[in-house]
Amino acid sequence: MASLKDLRNRIASVKATQKITKAMQMVAAAKLRRAQEAAEAARPYSERMAAVLANIGQAVTGTDAPPLMAGTGRDDVHLLIVATAERGLCGGFNSQIARLAREHVRKLLAEGKTVKIITVGKKGYDILRRDFQKLIIDRVELRDAKQVGFVHADGIAKKVISLFNEGGFDVATLFYSEFKSVISQVPTAQQLIPASTPAVESEAGGSALYEYEPEAGEILADLIPRNISVQVFRALLENAAGEMGAKMTAMDNATRNAGDMINKLSITYNRQRQAQITKELIEIISGAEAL
């Protein structure tokens, strides 16, 4: 059984931890609003960009489509861009993204495909390197960035496009966590290359037809690289909001658990102290009677 001094030290230690988790919860709550607003503001632009590409994509044939849209015609080499947070203490946020990517890797390997991985974020690299160290060809860390900007996403997109132009892969898929609410972040896989362009219908119900100048293929050749940067930027913003939401929830749970532990330790301490006082009183009374 622990002594009274040990219990006092443990209670003091848990109280100190509780103060830290409470402070981290407040910091995450303050950052969450700004990150959530940034993520929600990026969605309309990202969705509209995809809609524009879909409209223009209807005007090109397979031979006229740029390589980033048409692809290589093969499905042998897959590139996975796994975007996670730079830091932990945010519950299962990072592990959920890594789990989705891990399942996708194992599925592709089982089909005889070649897999390459680029990790964005330290935590994703730390998790995936345990099983797929040899598959990781590059890693990007944004720990020094005070706030994620489009320049960071554009740098990642240019790496991916450069690797595609060199013939390094056939299909590229982006993994991130879509922010739904403070308690809900959904791991998501989005194909970047070849760019998917679903058919878009007009309000009247028929397909929208346009004439383009210059040619639609030339427009797509310029827009698709920009769209890849936009989609990566959106993923980074979604991750930033999801990380703060998950961290706020995790730190709130940790603070509550610390409070419960303090209550239990305090009860144990009071009971043990009362038993020790009772024992001392009995010894005093017994000694007085012996005299």
PDB file of C-alpha atoms in Angstrom:
ATOM      1  CA  MET A   1       0.000   0.000   0.000  1.00  0.00           C
ATOM      2  CA  ALA A   2       1.312   3.446  -0.903  1.00  0.00           C
ATOM      3  CA  SER A   3       2.286   5.759   1.915  1.00  0.00           C
ATOM      4  CA  LEU A   4       0.564   9.090   2.558  1.00  0.00           C
ATOM      5  CA  LYS A   5       3.534  10.921   1.092  1.00  0.00           C
ATOM      6  CA  ASP A   6       3.368   8.867  -2.099  1.00  0.00           C
ATOM      7  CA  LEU A   7      -0.349   9.590  -2.421  1.00  0.00           C
ATOM      8  CA  ARG A   8       0.206  13.330  -1.898  1.00  0.00           C
ATOM      9  CA  ASN A   9       2.911  13.349  -4.556  1.00  0.00           C
ATOM     10  CA  ARG A  10       0.719  11.450  -6.990  1.00  0.00           C
ATOM     11  CA  ILE A  11      -2.246  13.790  -6.425  1.00  0.00           C
ATOM     12  CA  ALA A  12       0.010  16.799  -7.010  1.00  0.00           C
ATOM     13  CA  SER A  13       1.370  15.200 -10.204  1.00  0.00           C
ATOM     14  CA  VAL A  14      -2.111  14.488 -11.581  1.00  0.00           C
ATOM     15  CA  LYS A  15      -3.229  18.044 -10.748  1.00  0.00           C
ATOM     16  CA  ALA A  16      -0.265  19.423 -12.678  1.00  0.00           C
ATOM     17  CA  THR A  17      -1.124  17.199 -15.640  1.00  0.00           C
ATOM     18  CA  GLN A  18      -4.745  18.342 -15.438  1.00  0.00           C
ATOM     19  CA  LYS A  19      -3.658  21.975 -15.684  1.00  0.00           C
ATOM     20  CA  ILE A  20      -1.625  21.168 -18.799  1.00  0.00           C
ATOM     21  CA  THR A  21      -4.454  19.287 -20.530  1.00  0.00           C
ATOM     22  CA  LYS A  22      -6.899  22.058 -19.658  1.00  0.00           C
ATOM     23  CA  ALA A  23      -4.570  24.668 -21.126  1.00  0.00           C
ATOM     24  CA  MET A  24      -4.082  22.586 -24.289  1.00  0.00           C
ATOM     25  CA  GLN A  25      -7.848  22.218 -24.623  1.00  0.00           C
ATOM     26  CA  MET A  26      -8.310  25.984 -24.443  1.00  0.00           C
ATOM     27  CA  VAL A  27      -5.550  26.584 -26.995  1.00  0.00           C
ATOM     28  CA  ALA A  28      -7.069  24.010 -29.372  1.00  0.00           C
ATOM     29  CA  ALA A  29     -10.512  25.600 -28.960  1.00  0.00           C
ATOM     30  CA  ALA A  30      -9.071  29.033 -29.807  1.00  0.00           C
ATOM     31  CA  LYS A  31      -7.307  27.684 -32.932  1.00  0.00           C
ATOM     32  CA  LEU A  32     -10.246  25.544 -34.014  1.00  0.00           C
ATOM     33  CA  ARG A  33     -12.495  28.428 -35.032  1.00  0.00           C
ATOM     34  CA  ARG A  34      -9.939  29.952 -37.364  1.00  0.00           C
ATOM     35  CA  ALA A  35      -8.987  26.566 -38.827  1.00  0.00           C
ATOM     36  CA  GLN A  36     -12.646  25.616 -39.317  1.00  0.00           C
ATOM     37  CA  GLU A  37     -13.403  28.890 -41.087  1.00  0.00           C
ATOM     38  CA  ALA A  38     -10.415  28.393 -43.393  1.00  0.00           C
ATOM     39  CA  ALA A  39     -11.472  24.826 -44.246  1.00  0.00           C
ATOM     40  CA  GLU A  40     -15.079  25.810 -44.922  1.00  0.00           C
ATOM     41  CA  ALA A  41     -13.976  28.773 -47.037  1.00  0.00           C
ATOM     42  CA  ALA A  42     -11.803  26.518 -49.218  1.00  0.00           C
ATOM     43  CA  ARG A  43     -14.585  24.030 -50.002  1.00  0.00           C
ATOM     44  CA  PRO A  44     -16.649  26.168 -52.441  1.00  0.00           C
ATOM     45  CA  TYR A  45     -13.564  27.118 -54.465  1.00  0.00           C
ATOM     46  CA  SER A  46     -12.374  23.509 -54.575  1.00  0.00           C
ATOM     47  CA  GLU A  47     -15.797  22.220 -55.594  1.00  0.00           C
ATOM     48  CA  ARG A  48     -16.236  24.948 -58.214  1.00  0.00           C
ATOM     49  CA  MET A  49     -12.809  24.182 -59.662  1.00  0.00           C
ATOM     50  CA  ALA A  50     -13.809  20.527 -59.995  1.00  0.00           C
ATOM     51  CA  ALA A  51     -17.066  21.573 -61.687  1.00  0.00           C
ATOM     52  CA  VAL A  52     -15.214  23.769 -64.187  1.00  0.00           C
ATOM     53  CA  LEU A  53     -12.850  20.926 -65.039  1.00  0.00           C
ATOM     54  CA  ALA A  54     -15.810  18.594 -65.444  1.00  0.00           C
ATOM     55  CA  ASN A  55     -17.466  20.982 -67.920  1.00  0.00           C
ATOM     56  CA  ILE A  56     -14.305  21.490 -69.944  1.00  0.00           C
ATOM     57  CA  GLY A  57     -13.499  17.786 -69.790  1.00  0.00           C
ATOM     58  CA  GLN A  58     -16.651  17.017 -71.771  1.00  0.00           C
ATOM     59  CA  ALA A  59     -15.252  18.941 -74.732  1.00  0.00           C
ATOM     60  CA  VAL A  60     -12.082  16.866 -75.133  1.00  0.00           C
ATOM     61  CA  THR A  61     -11.586  13.395 -76.519  1.00  0.00           C
ATOM     62  CA  GLY A  62      -9.184  10.801 -75.185  1.00  0.00           C
ATOM     63  CA  THR A  63      -6.424  11.794 -77.603  1.00  0.00           C
ATOM     64  CA  ASP A  64      -6.781  15.530 -76.923  1.00  0.00           C
ATOM     65  CA  ALA A  65      -6.889  15.221 -73.131  1.00  0.00           C
ATOM     66  CA  PRO A  66      -3.673  16.230 -71.312  1.00  0.00           C
ATOM     67  CA  PRO A  67      -1.677  13.440 -69.627  1.00  0.00           C
ATOM     68  CA  LEU A  68      -2.734  14.497 -66.111  1.00  0.00           C
ATOM     69  CA  MET A  69      -6.353  13.801 -67.113  1.00  0.00           C
ATOM     70  CA  ALA A  70      -5.915  10.888 -69.504  1.00  0.00           C
ATOM     71  CA  GLY A  71      -3.303   9.157 -67.370  1.00  0.00           C
ATOM     72  CA  THR A  72      -0.692   6.760 -68.690  1.00  0.00           C
ATOM     73  CA  GLY A  73      -3.178   4.113 -69.751  1.00  0.00           C
ATOM     74  CA  ARG A  74      -1.775   1.778 -67.106  1.00  0.00           C
ATOM     75  CA  ASP A  75      -2.639   0.923 -63.513  1.00  0.00           C
ATOM     76  CA  ASP A  76       0.600  -0.655 -62.339  1.00  0.00           C
ATOM     77  CA  VAL A  77       2.301   1.932 -60.120  1.00  0.00           C
ATOM     78  CA  HIS A  78       0.338   3.805 -57.446  1.00  0.00           C
ATOM     79  CA  LEU A  79       1.480   6.869 -55.518  1.00  0.00           C
ATOM     80  CA  LEU A  80      -0.150   7.538 -52.145  1.00  0.00           C
ATOM     81  CA  ILE A  81       0.098  11.025 -50.629  1.00  0.00           C
ATOM     82  CA  VAL A  82      -0.747  10.555 -46.941  1.00  0.00           C
ATOM     83  CA  ALA A  83      -1.413  13.851 -45.131  1.00  0.00           C
ATOM     84  CA  THR A  84      -1.521  13.805 -41.322  1.00  0.00           C
ATOM     85  CA  ALA A  85      -0.750  16.177 -38.461  1.00  0.00           C
ATOM     86  CA  GLU A  86       2.714  17.173 -37.313  1.00  0.00           C
ATOM     87  CA  ARG A  87       1.953  16.571 -33.635  1.00  0.00           C
ATOM     88  CA  GLY A  88       0.093  14.052 -31.527  1.00  0.00           C
ATOM     89  CA  LEU A  89      -2.172  14.319 -28.481  1.00  0.00           C
ATOM     90  CA  CYS A  90      -5.218  14.434 -30.752  1.00  0.00           C
ATOM     91  CA  GLY A  91      -6.804  11.064 -30.102  1.00  0.00           C
ATOM     92  CA  GLY A  92      -7.090   8.710 -33.058  1.00  0.00           C
ATOM     93  CA  PHE A  93      -6.938  11.463 -35.688  1.00  0.00           C
ATOM     94  CA  ASN A  94      -3.595  10.447 -37.212  1.00  0.00           C
ATOM     95  CA  SER A  95      -4.049   6.707 -36.775  1.00  0.00           C
ATOM     96  CA  GLN A  96      -7.386   6.736 -38.633  1.00  0.00           C
ATOM     97  CA  ILE A  97      -5.840   8.342 -41.716  1.00  0.00           C
ATOM     98  CA  ALA A  98      -2.861   5.976 -41.556  1.00  0.00           C
ATOM     99  CA  ARG A  99      -5.198   2.990 -41.144  1.00  0.00           C
ATOM    100  CA  LEU A 100      -7.111   3.900 -44.317  1.00  0.00           C
ATOM    101  CA  ALA A 101      -3.836   4.334 -46.219  1.00  0.00           C
ATOM    102  CA  ARG A 102      -2.440   1.070 -44.799  1.00  0.00           C
ATOM    103  CA  GLU A 103      -5.509  -0.876 -45.925  1.00  0.00           C
ATOM    104  CA  HIS A 104      -5.224   0.644 -49.402  1.00  0.00           C
ATOM    105  CA  VAL A 105      -1.527  -0.258 -49.609  1.00  0.00           C
ATOM    106  CA  ARG A 106      -2.143  -3.865 -48.605  1.00  0.00           C
ATOM    107  CA  LYS A 107      -4.982  -4.166 -51.105  1.00  0.00           C
ATOM    108  CA  LEU A 108      -2.791  -2.867 -53.930  1.00  0.00           C
ATOM    109  CA  LEU A 109       0.125  -5.095 -52.968  1.00  0.00           C
ATOM    110  CA  ALA A 110      -2.207  -8.098 -52.879  1.00  0.00           C
ATOM    111  CA  GLU A 111      -3.212  -7.250 -56.469  1.00  0.00           C
ATOM    112  CA  GLY A 112       0.439  -7.199 -57.539  1.00  0.00           C
ATOM    113  CA  LYS A 113       0.691  -3.411 -57.894  1.00  0.00           C
ATOM    114  CA  THR A 114       3.746  -1.306 -57.140  1.00  0.00           C
ATOM    115  CA  VAL A 115       3.181   1.238 -54.358  1.00  0.00           C
ATOM    116  CA  LYS A 116       5.060   4.430 -53.541  1.00  0.00           C
ATOM    117  CA  ILE A 117       4.277   6.698 -50.591  1.00  0.00           C
ATOM    118  CA  ILE A 118       4.825  10.384 -49.883  1.00  0.00           C
ATOM    119  CA  THR A 119       4.010  11.385 -46.308  1.00  0.00           C
ATOM    120  CA  VAL A 120       2.949  14.915 -45.392  1.00  0.00           C
ATOM    121  CA  GLY A 121       3.249  15.342 -41.634  1.00  0.00           C
ATOM    122  CA  LYS A 122       5.564  13.741 -39.099  1.00  0.00           C
ATOM    123  CA  LYS A 123       2.965  11.499 -37.473  1.00  0.00           C
ATOM    124  CA  GLY A 124       1.984   9.812 -40.710  1.00  0.00           C
ATOM    125  CA  TYR A 125       5.622   9.032 -41.432  1.00  0.00           C
ATOM    126  CA  ASP A 126       6.180   7.646 -37.935  1.00  0.00           C
ATOM    127  CA  ILE A 127       3.169   5.327 -38.239  1.00  0.00           C
ATOM    128  CA  LEU A 128       3.680   4.078 -41.794  1.00  0.00           C
ATOM    129  CA  ARG A 129       7.419   3.547 -41.606  1.00  0.00           C
ATOM    130  CA  ARG A 130       6.894   0.636 -39.192  1.00  0.00           C
ATOM    131  CA  ASP A 131       5.357  -1.475 -41.958  1.00  0.00           C
ATOM    132  CA  PHE A 132       6.219   0.313 -45.215  1.00  0.00           C
ATOM    133  CA  GLN A 133       9.616   1.940 -44.705  1.00  0.00           C
ATOM    134  CA  LYS A 134      10.859   0.755 -48.105  1.00  0.00           C
ATOM    135  CA  LEU A 135       7.799   2.165 -49.903  1.00  0.00           C
ATOM    136  CA  ILE A 136       8.231   5.742 -48.631  1.00  0.00           C
ATOM    137  CA  ILE A 137      10.038   7.724 -51.320  1.00  0.00           C
ATOM    138  CA  ASP A 138       9.688  11.213 -49.822  1.00  0.00           C
ATOM    139  CA  ARG A 139       8.434  12.994 -46.714  1.00  0.00           C
ATOM    140  CA  VAL A 140       7.224  16.556 -46.177  1.00  0.00           C
ATOM    141  CA  GLU A 141       7.126  18.147 -42.739  1.00  0.00           C
ATOM    142  CA  LEU A 142       5.404  21.459 -42.043  1.00  0.00           C
ATOM    143  CA  ARG A 143       6.305  21.692 -38.361  1.00  0.00           C
ATOM    144  CA  ASP A 144       8.059  25.032 -38.819  1.00  0.00           C
ATOM    145  CA  ALA A 145       5.074  26.600 -40.619  1.00  0.00           C
ATOM    146  CA  LYS A 146       3.056  28.772 -38.240  1.00  0.00           C
ATOM    147  CA  GLN A 147       0.084  28.539 -40.586  1.00  0.00           C
ATOM    148  CA  VAL A 148      -0.391  26.274 -43.581  1.00  0.00           C
ATOM    149  CA  GLY A 149      -0.540  28.296 -46.788  1.00  0.00           C
ATOM    150  CA  PHE A 150      -1.132  27.654 -50.471  1.00  0.00           C
ATOM    151  CA  VAL A 151       2.609  27.824 -51.081  1.00  0.00           C
ATOM    152  CA  HIS A 152       3.069  24.623 -49.073  1.00  0.00           C
ATOM    153  CA  ALA A 153       0.354  22.802 -51.022  1.00  0.00           C
ATOM    154  CA  ASP A 154       1.744  24.078 -54.325  1.00  0.00           C
ATOM    155  CA  GLY A 155       5.176  22.730 -53.444  1.00  0.00           C
ATOM    156  CA  ILE A 156       3.731  19.281 -52.715  1.00  0.00           C
ATOM    157  CA  ALA A 157       1.673  19.337 -55.929  1.00  0.00           C
ATOM    158  CA  LYS A 158       4.707  20.269 -58.020  1.00  0.00           C
ATOM    159  CA  LYS A 159       6.631  17.316 -56.568  1.00  0.00           C
ATOM    160  CA  VAL A 160       3.810  14.956 -57.497  1.00  0.00           C
ATOM    161  CA  ILE A 161       3.423  16.373 -61.018  1.00  0.00           C
ATOM    162  CA  SER A 162       7.184  16.274 -61.600  1.00  0.00           C
ATOM    163  CA  LEU A 163       7.278  12.645 -60.514  1.00  0.00           C
ATOM    164  CA  PHE A 164       4.382  11.853 -62.874  1.00  0.00           C
ATOM    165  CA  ASN A 165       6.109  13.558 -65.806  1.00  0.00           C
ATOM    166  CA  GLU A 166       9.174  11.433 -65.119  1.00  0.00           C
ATOM    167  CA  GLY A 167       7.047   8.286 -65.375  1.00  0.00           C
ATOM    168  CA  GLY A 168       7.263   7.546 -61.667  1.00  0.00           C
ATOM    169  CA  PHE A 169       3.647   6.372 -61.241  1.00  0.00           C
ATOM    170  CA  ASP A 170       0.352   5.828 -62.998  1.00  0.00           C
ATOM    171  CA  VAL A 171      -2.243   6.727 -60.348  1.00  0.00           C
ATOM    172  CA  ALA A 172      -1.983   9.203 -57.454  1.00  0.00           C
ATOM    173  CA  THR A 173      -4.340   9.148 -54.468  1.00  0.00           C
ATOM    174  CA  LEU A 174      -4.495  11.712 -51.653  1.00  0.00           C
ATOM    175  CA  PHE A 175      -5.371  10.639 -48.100  1.00  0.00           C
ATOM    176  CA  TYR A 176      -6.572  13.129 -45.491  1.00  0.00           C
ATOM    177  CA  SER A 177      -9.340  13.616 -42.926  1.00  0.00           C
ATOM    178  CA  GLU A 178     -12.402  15.655 -43.868  1.00  0.00           C
ATOM    179  CA  PHE A 179     -13.616  17.888 -41.044  1.00  0.00           C
ATOM    180  CA  LYS A 180     -17.285  17.337 -40.187  1.00  0.00           C
ATOM    181  CA  SER A 181     -17.533  18.573 -36.602  1.00  0.00           C
ATOM    182  CA  VAL A 182     -15.519  18.769 -33.397  1.00  0.00           C
ATOM    183  CA  ILE A 183     -16.217  15.108 -32.674  1.00  0.00           C
ATOM    184  CA  SER A 184     -16.282  13.822 -36.256  1.00  0.00           C
ATOM    185  CA  GLN A 185     -13.433  13.716 -38.752  1.00  0.00           C
ATOM    186  CA  VAL A 186     -13.812  11.332 -41.693  1.00  0.00           C
ATOM    187  CA  PRO A 187     -10.691   9.746 -43.273  1.00  0.00           C
ATOM    188  CA  THR A 188     -10.945  10.310 -47.030  1.00  0.00           C
ATOM    189  CA  ALA A 189      -9.166   9.004 -50.140  1.00  0.00           C
ATOM    190  CA  GLN A 190      -9.279  11.230 -53.225  1.00  0.00           C
ATOM    191  CA  GLN A 191      -7.761  10.398 -56.612  1.00  0.00           C
ATOM    192  CA  LEU A 192      -5.695  13.255 -58.005  1.00  0.00           C
ATOM    193  CA  ILE A 193      -4.128  11.694 -61.097  1.00  0.00           C
ATOM    194  CA  PRO A 194      -5.659  10.861 -63.528  1.00  0.00           C
ATOM    195  CA  ALA A 195      -8.008  13.740 -62.767  1.00  0.00           C
ATOM    196  CA  SER A 196     -11.595  12.538 -62.632  1.00  0.00           C
ATOM    197  CA  THR A 197     -14.137  14.733 -64.433  1.00  0.00           C
ATOM    198  CA  PRO A 198     -17.698  13.494 -63.907  1.00  0.00           C
ATOM    199  CA  ALA A 199     -20.364  14.701 -66.309  1.00  0.00           C
ATOM    200  CA  VAL A 200     -22.074  17.901 -65.219  1.00  0.00           C
ATOM    201  CA  GLU A 201     -25.643  18.645 -66.211  1.00  0.00           C
ATOM    202  CA  SER A 202     -27.226  22.044 -66.647  1.00  0.00           C
ATOM    203  CA  GLU A 203     -30.237  23.176 -64.659  1.00  0.00           C
ATOM    204  CA  ALA A 204     -32.481  22.275 -67.586  1.00  0.00           C
ATOM    205  CA  GLY A 205     -31.322  18.671 -67.310  1.00  0.00           C
ATOM    206  CA  GLY A 206     -29.136  18.495 -70.435  1.00  0.00           C
ATOM    207  CA  SER A 207     -25.372  18.571 -70.711  1.00  0.00           C
ATOM    208  CA  ALA A 208     -23.892  22.070 -70.857  1.00  0.00           C
ATOM    209  CA  LEU A 209     -22.116  22.837 -74.142  1.00  0.00           C
ATOM    210  CA  TYR A 210     -19.469  25.548 -74.559  1.00  0.00           C
ATOM    211  CA  GLU A 211     -16.992  26.695 -77.155  1.00  0.00           C
ATOM    212  CA  TYR A 212     -13.495  27.326 -75.830  1.00  0.00           C
ATOM    213  CA  GLU A 213     -10.722  29.647 -76.925  1.00  0.00           C
ATOM    214  CA  PRO A 214      -7.980  28.483 -76.793  1.00  0.00           C
ATOM    215  CA  GLU A 215      -8.723  24.781 -77.201  1.00  0.00           C
ATOM    216  CA  ALA A 216     -10.186  22.897 -74.255  1.00  0.00           C
ATOM    217  CA  GLY A 217      -7.095  20.691 -74.072  1.00  0.00           C
ATOM    218  CA  GLU A 218      -4.844  23.734 -73.599  1.00  0.00           C
ATOM    219  CA  ILE A 219      -7.098  25.100 -70.871  1.00  0.00           C
ATOM    220  CA  LEU A 220      -7.088  21.767 -69.058  1.00  0.00           C
ATOM    221  CA  ALA A 221      -3.298  21.537 -69.317  1.00  0.00           C
ATOM    222  CA  ASP A 222      -3.145  24.773 -67.316  1.00  0.00           C
ATOM    223  CA  LEU A 223      -6.050  24.160 -64.939  1.00  0.00           C
ATOM    224  CA  ILE A 224      -5.363  20.580 -63.871  1.00  0.00           C
ATOM    225  CA  PRO A 225      -1.972  21.312 -62.200  1.00  0.00           C
ATOM    226  CA  ARG A 226      -3.621  24.251 -60.455  1.00  0.00           C
ATOM    227  CA  ASN A 227      -6.504  22.021 -59.397  1.00  0.00           C
ATOM    228  CA  ILE A 228      -4.090  19.492 -57.897  1.00  0.00           C
ATOM    229  CA  SER A 229      -2.564  22.272 -55.794  1.00  0.00           C
ATOM    230  CA  VAL A 230      -6.047  23.417 -54.747  1.00  0.00           C
ATOM    231  CA  GLN A 231      -7.102  19.915 -53.727  1.00  0.00           C
ATOM    232  CA  VAL A 232      -3.901  19.403 -51.706  1.00  0.00           C
ATOM    233  CA  PHE A 233      -4.404  22.804 -50.059  1.00  0.00           C
ATOM    234  CA  ARG A 234      -7.978  21.902 -49.157  1.00  0.00           C
ATOM    235  CA  ALA A 235      -6.763  18.609 -47.664  1.00  0.00           C
ATOM    236  CA  LEU A 236      -4.204  20.444 -45.514  1.00  0.00           C
ATOM    237  CA  LEU A 237      -6.865  22.877 -44.288  1.00  0.00           C
ATOM    238  CA  GLU A 238      -9.297  20.049 -43.545  1.00  0.00           C
ATOM    239  CA  ASN A 239      -6.545  18.293 -41.603  1.00  0.00           C
ATOM    240  CA  ALA A 240      -5.723  21.440 -39.634  1.00  0.00           C
ATOM    241  CA  ALA A 241      -9.357  21.873 -38.570  1.00  0.00           C
ATOM    242  CA  GLY A 242      -9.759  18.159 -37.834  1.00  0.00           C
ATOM    243  CA  GLU A 243      -6.583  18.086 -35.769  1.00  0.00           C
ATOM    244  CA  MET A 244      -7.733  20.979 -33.571  1.00  0.00           C
ATOM    245  CA  GLY A 245     -11.184  19.433 -33.144  1.00  0.00           C
ATOM    246  CA  ALA A 246      -9.730  16.044 -32.246  1.00  0.00           C
ATOM    247  CA  LYS A 247      -7.191  17.632 -29.909  1.00  0.00           C
ATOM    248  CA  MET A 248      -9.862  19.652 -28.121  1.00  0.00           C
ATOM    249  CA  THR A 249     -11.958  16.524 -27.599  1.00  0.00           C
ATOM    250  CA  ALA A 250      -8.971  14.441 -26.493  1.00  0.00           C
ATOM    251  CA  MET A 251      -7.756  17.068 -24.026  1.00  0.00           C
ATOM    252  CA  ASP A 252     -11.263  17.521 -22.633  1.00  0.00           C
ATOM    253  CA  ASN A 253     -11.470  13.777 -22.004  1.00  0.00           C
ATOM    254  CA  ALA A 254      -7.999  13.798 -20.448  1.00  0.00           C
ATOM    255  CA  THR A 255      -8.967  16.673 -18.146  1.00  0.00           C
ATOM    256  CA  ARG A 256     -12.098  14.822 -17.034  1.00  0.00           C
ATOM    257  CA  ASN A 257     -10.165  11.611 -16.457  1.00  0.00           C
ATOM    258  CA  ALA A 258      -7.577  13.491 -14.423  1.00  0.00           C
ATOM    259  CA  GLY A 259     -10.368  14.945 -12.276  1.00  0.00           C
ATOM    260  CA  ASP A 260     -11.804  11.469 -11.671  1.00  0.00           C
ATOM    261  CA  MET A 261      -8.366  10.164 -10.760  1.00  0.00           C
ATOM    262  CA  ILE A 262      -7.798  13.034  -8.337  1.00  0.00           C
ATOM    263  CA  ASN A 263     -11.121  12.291  -6.629  1.00  0.00           C
ATOM    264  CA  LYS A 264     -10.286   8.590  -6.252  1.00  0.00           C
ATOM    265  CA  LEU A 265      -6.789   9.313  -4.957  1.00  0.00           C
ATOM    266  CA  SER A 266      -8.156  11.910  -2.525  1.00  0.00           C
ATOM    267  CA  ILE A 267     -10.664   9.403  -1.133  1.00  0.00           C
ATOM    268  CA  THR A 268      -7.909   6.794  -0.762  1.00  0.00           C
ATOM    269  CA  TYR A 269      -5.655   9.365   0.914  1.00  0.00           C
ATOM    270  CA  ASN A 270      -8.360  10.488   3.371  1.00  0.00           C
ATOM    271  CA  ARG A 271      -9.275   6.927   4.287  1.00  0.00           C
ATOM    272  CA  GLN A 272      -5.674   5.924   4.820  1.00  0.00           C
ATOM    273  CA  ARG A 273      -4.988   9.068   6.853  1.00  0.00           C
ATOM    274  CA  GLN A 274      -8.083   8.468   8.994  1.00  0.00           C
ATOM    275  CA  ALA A 275      -7.021   4.862   9.579  1.00  0.00           C
ATOM    276  CA  GLN A 276      -3.545   6.009  10.585  1.00  0.00           C
ATOM    277  CA  ILE A 277      -4.960   8.600  13.018  1.00  0.00           C
ATOM    278  CA  THR A 278      -7.298   5.992  14.507  1.00  0.00           C
ATOM    279  CA  LYS A 279      -4.383   3.589  14.918  1.00  0.00           C
ATOM    280  CA  GLU A 280      -2.289   6.238  16.693  1.00  0.00           C
ATOM    281  CA  LEU A 281      -5.169   7.094  19.035  1.00  0.00           C
ATOM    282  CA  ILE A 282      -5.612   3.420  19.923  1.00  0.00           C
ATOM    283  CA  GLU A 283      -1.903   3.138  20.665  1.00  0.00           C
ATOM    284  CA  ILE A 284      -2.039   6.231  22.895  1.00  0.00           C
ATOM    285  CA  ILE A 285      -5.082   4.984  24.784  1.00  0.00           C
ATOM    286  CA  SER A 286      -3.571   1.508  25.186  1.00  0.00           C
ATOM    287  CA  GLY A 287      -0.350   3.002  26.492  1.00  0.00           C
ATOM    288  CA  ALA A 288      -2.244   5.200  28.991  1.00  0.00           C
ATOM    289  CA  GLU A 289      -4.222   2.224  30.277  1.00  0.00           C
ATOM    290  CA  ALA A 290      -1.033   0.219  30.698  1.00  0.00           C
ATOM    291  CA  LEU A 291       0.323   2.883  33.019  1.00  0.00           C
TER     292      LEU A 291
END
